[in-house]
Amino acid sequence: MRSFLSSLLVSTAMLCLIAGHDAAYADEKPLTNAEVEALVKKVIQDNPELIIKSVEAYQIKQQAISLSKASQNITALQTELKNDPN
């Protein structure tokens, strides 16, 4: 979960940087890691629902993967399942 949140923070920071980029600021120096972290923390504090939506999307994705694997296993073992004497 910690890795997921770290990835989420980095992704959010990148989105903030891309969305906030403006030609008027082209002469300014790039943000430092500390500034990016502070920006990401602020975005999350101001929009905590982003974390909830991200976790929900992650769970849905994981459930779909699990369902797909189960379906593949059933298909692969269908003959054995139909012919099991027990």
Coordinates of N, CA and C in Angstrom, one line a residue:
M1 N 0.8 -1.2 0.0 CA 0.0 0.0 0.0 C 0.9 1.3 0.0
R2 N 2.0 1.2 0.7 CA 2.9 2.4 0.8 C 3.4 2.7 -0.6
S3 N 3.8 1.6 -1.3 CA 4.3 1.8 -2.7 C 3.3 2.4 -3.6
F4 N 2.0 2.0 -3.4 CA 0.9 2.5 -4.2 C 0.8 4.0 -3.9
L5 N 0.8 4.4 -2.7 CA 0.6 5.8 -2.3 C 1.8 6.6 -2.8
S6 N 3.0 6.1 -2.8 CA 4.2 6.8 -3.3 C 4.0 7.0 -4.8
S7 N 3.6 6.0 -5.5 CA 3.4 6.1 -6.9 C 2.3 7.1 -7.2
L8 N 1.2 7.1 -6.4 CA 0.2 8.1 -6.5 C 0.7 9.5 -6.3
L9 N 1.5 9.7 -5.3 CA 2.0 11.0 -5.1 C 2.9 11.5 -6.3
V10 N 3.7 10.7 -6.8 CA 4.5 11.0 -7.9 C 3.7 11.4 -9.1
S11 N 2.7 10.5 -9.4 CA 1.8 10.7 -10.5 C 1.0 12.1 -10.4
T12 N 0.5 12.3 -9.2 CA -0.2 13.6 -8.9 C 0.7 14.8 -9.1
A13 N 2.0 14.6 -8.7 CA 2.9 15.7 -8.8 C 3.1 16.0 -10.3
M14 N 3.3 14.9 -11.1 CA 3.5 15.1 -12.5 C 2.3 15.8 -13.2
L15 N 1.1 15.4 -12.8 CA -0.1 16.0 -13.4 C -0.2 17.5 -13.0
C16 N 0.2 17.8 -11.8 CA 0.2 19.2 -11.3 C 1.2 20.0 -12.1
L17 N 2.3 19.4 -12.3 CA 3.4 20.1 -13.1 C 3.0 20.4 -14.5
I18 N 2.4 19.3 -15.1 CA 2.0 19.4 -16.5 C 0.8 20.4 -16.6
A19 N -0.2 20.3 -15.8 CA -1.3 21.1 -15.8 C -1.0 22.6 -15.5
G20 N 0.0 22.8 -14.6 CA 0.3 24.1 -14.2 C 1.3 24.8 -15.1
H21 N 1.9 24.1 -16.1 CA 2.9 24.7 -16.9 C 2.3 25.8 -17.8
D22 N 3.0 26.9 -17.9 CA 2.6 28.0 -18.7 C 3.8 28.7 -19.3
A23 N 3.6 29.1 -20.5 CA 4.8 29.7 -21.2 C 5.3 30.9 -20.5
A24 N 4.4 31.6 -19.7 CA 4.9 32.8 -19.0 C 5.9 32.4 -17.9
Y25 N 6.0 31.2 -17.5 CA 6.9 30.7 -16.5 C 8.1 30.0 -17.0
A26 N 8.3 30.1 -18.3 CA 9.4 29.3 -19.0 C 10.7 29.7 -18.4
D27 N 10.9 30.9 -18.0 CA 12.2 31.4 -17.5 C 12.5 31.0 -16.0
E28 N 11.5 30.4 -15.3 CA 11.7 30.0 -13.9 C 12.4 28.7 -13.9
K29 N 13.1 28.5 -12.8 CA 13.8 27.3 -12.6 C 12.9 26.1 -12.2
P30 N 13.2 24.9 -12.5 CA 12.3 23.8 -12.2 C 12.2 23.6 -10.7
L31 N 11.1 23.0 -10.3 CA 10.8 22.8 -8.9 C 11.7 21.8 -8.3
T32 N 12.1 22.0 -7.1 CA 12.9 21.0 -6.4 C 12.0 19.8 -5.9
N33 N 12.6 18.7 -5.5 CA 11.9 17.6 -5.0 C 11.0 18.0 -3.8
A34 N 11.6 18.8 -2.9 CA 10.9 19.3 -1.7 C 9.7 20.1 -2.1
E35 N 9.8 20.9 -3.1 CA 8.7 21.8 -3.6 C 7.6 20.9 -4.2
V36 N 8.0 19.9 -5.0 CA 7.0 19.0 -5.6 C 6.3 18.2 -4.5
E37 N 7.0 17.7 -3.5 CA 6.4 17.0 -2.4 C 5.4 17.9 -1.7
A38 N 5.8 19.2 -1.4 CA 4.9 20.1 -0.7 C 3.6 20.4 -1.6
L39 N 3.8 20.5 -2.9 CA 2.7 20.7 -3.8 C 1.7 19.5 -3.8
V40 N 2.3 18.3 -3.9 CA 1.5 17.1 -3.9 C 0.7 17.0 -2.5
K41 N 1.4 17.2 -1.4 CA 0.7 17.1 -0.1 C -0.4 18.1 -0.1
K42 N -0.2 19.3 -0.6 CA -1.3 20.4 -0.6 C -2.5 19.9 -1.4
V43 N -2.2 19.4 -2.6 CA -3.3 18.9 -3.5 C -4.1 17.8 -2.8
I44 N -3.4 16.9 -2.1 CA -4.1 15.8 -1.4 C -4.8 16.3 -0.2
Q45 N -4.2 17.2 0.5 CA -5.0 17.8 1.6 C -6.2 18.5 1.2
D46 N -6.1 19.2 0.1 CA -7.2 20.0 -0.4 C -8.3 19.1 -1.1
N47 N -7.8 17.9 -1.6 CA -8.7 17.0 -2.3 C -8.5 15.6 -1.9
P48 N -8.9 15.3 -0.6 CA -8.7 13.9 -0.1 C -9.5 12.8 -0.9
E49 N -10.5 13.3 -1.6 CA -11.3 12.3 -2.3 C -10.5 11.7 -3.5
L50 N -9.4 12.4 -3.9 CA -8.5 11.8 -4.9 C -7.9 10.5 -4.5
I51 N -7.5 10.4 -3.2 CA -7.0 9.1 -2.7 C -8.0 8.0 -2.7
I52 N -9.2 8.4 -2.3 CA -10.3 7.4 -2.2 C -10.6 6.9 -3.6
K53 N -10.8 7.8 -4.5 CA -11.1 7.4 -5.9 C -10.0 6.6 -6.5
S54 N -8.7 6.9 -6.2 CA -7.6 6.1 -6.7 C -7.6 4.7 -6.2
V55 N -7.8 4.6 -4.9 CA -7.9 3.2 -4.2 C -9.0 2.4 -4.8
E56 N -10.2 3.1 -5.0 CA -11.3 2.4 -5.5 C -11.0 1.9 -6.9
A57 N -10.4 2.7 -7.8 CA -10.1 2.3 -9.1 C -9.1 1.2 -9.1
Y58 N -8.1 1.2 -8.2 CA -7.1 0.2 -8.1 C -7.8 -1.2 -7.7
Q59 N -8.7 -1.1 -6.7 CA -9.4 -2.3 -6.3 C -10.3 -2.9 -7.5
I60 N -10.9 -2.1 -8.2 CA -11.7 -2.5 -9.4 C -10.8 -3.2 -10.4
K61 N -9.6 -2.6 -10.6 CA -8.7 -3.2 -11.6 C -8.2 -4.5 -11.1
Q62 N -7.9 -4.6 -9.8 CA -7.4 -5.9 -9.2 C -8.5 -7.0 -9.3
Q63 N -9.7 -6.6 -9.0 CA -10.8 -7.5 -9.1 C -11.0 -8.1 -10.5
A64 N -10.8 -7.2 -11.5 CA -11.0 -7.6 -12.9 C -9.8 -8.5 -13.3
I65 N -8.6 -8.3 -12.8 CA -7.5 -9.2 -13.1 C -7.8 -10.5 -12.4
S66 N -8.2 -10.5 -11.2 CA -8.5 -11.8 -10.5 C -9.6 -12.6 -11.2
L67 N -10.6 -11.9 -11.7 CA -11.7 -12.6 -12.4 C -11.2 -13.1 -13.7
S68 N -10.4 -12.4 -14.4 CA -9.8 -12.9 -15.6 C -9.0 -14.1 -15.4
K69 N -8.2 -14.1 -14.4 CA -7.3 -15.3 -14.1 C -8.2 -16.5 -13.7
A70 N -9.2 -16.3 -13.0 CA -10.1 -17.4 -12.6 C -10.8 -18.0 -13.8
S71 N -11.2 -17.1 -14.7 CA -11.9 -17.5 -15.9 C -10.9 -18.3 -16.8
Q72 N -9.7 -17.9 -16.9 CA -8.7 -18.6 -17.7 C -8.4 -20.0 -17.1
N73 N -8.4 -20.0 -15.7 CA -8.1 -21.3 -15.1 C -9.3 -22.3 -15.3
I74 N -10.5 -21.8 -15.2 CA -11.7 -22.6 -15.5 C -11.6 -23.2 -16.9
T75 N -11.3 -22.3 -17.8 CA -11.3 -22.7 -19.2 C -10.2 -23.8 -19.4
A76 N -9.0 -23.5 -18.8 CA -7.9 -24.4 -19.0 C -8.1 -25.8 -18.3
L77 N -8.9 -25.8 -17.3 CA -9.1 -27.0 -16.5 C -10.5 -27.6 -16.7
Q78 N -11.2 -27.1 -17.7 CA -12.6 -27.5 -17.9 C -12.8 -29.0 -18.1
T79 N -11.9 -29.6 -18.9 CA -12.0 -31.0 -19.2 C -11.8 -31.8 -17.9
E80 N -10.8 -31.4 -17.1 CA -10.6 -32.1 -15.8 C -11.8 -32.0 -14.9
L81 N -12.3 -30.8 -14.9 CA -13.5 -30.5 -14.0 C -14.7 -31.4 -14.4
K82 N -14.9 -31.5 -15.7 CA -16.1 -32.3 -16.2 C -15.9 -33.8 -16.0
N83 N -14.7 -34.2 -16.0 CA -14.4 -35.7 -15.9 C -13.9 -36.1 -14.5
D84 N -14.0 -35.3 -13.6 CA -13.6 -35.6 -12.2 C -14.5 -36.7 -11.6
P85 N -14.0 -37.8 -11.2 CA -14.8 -38.9 -10.6 C -15.4 -38.5 -9.3
N86 N -14.8 -37.6 -8.6 CA -15.3 -37.2 -7.2 C -16.4 -36.3 -7.4

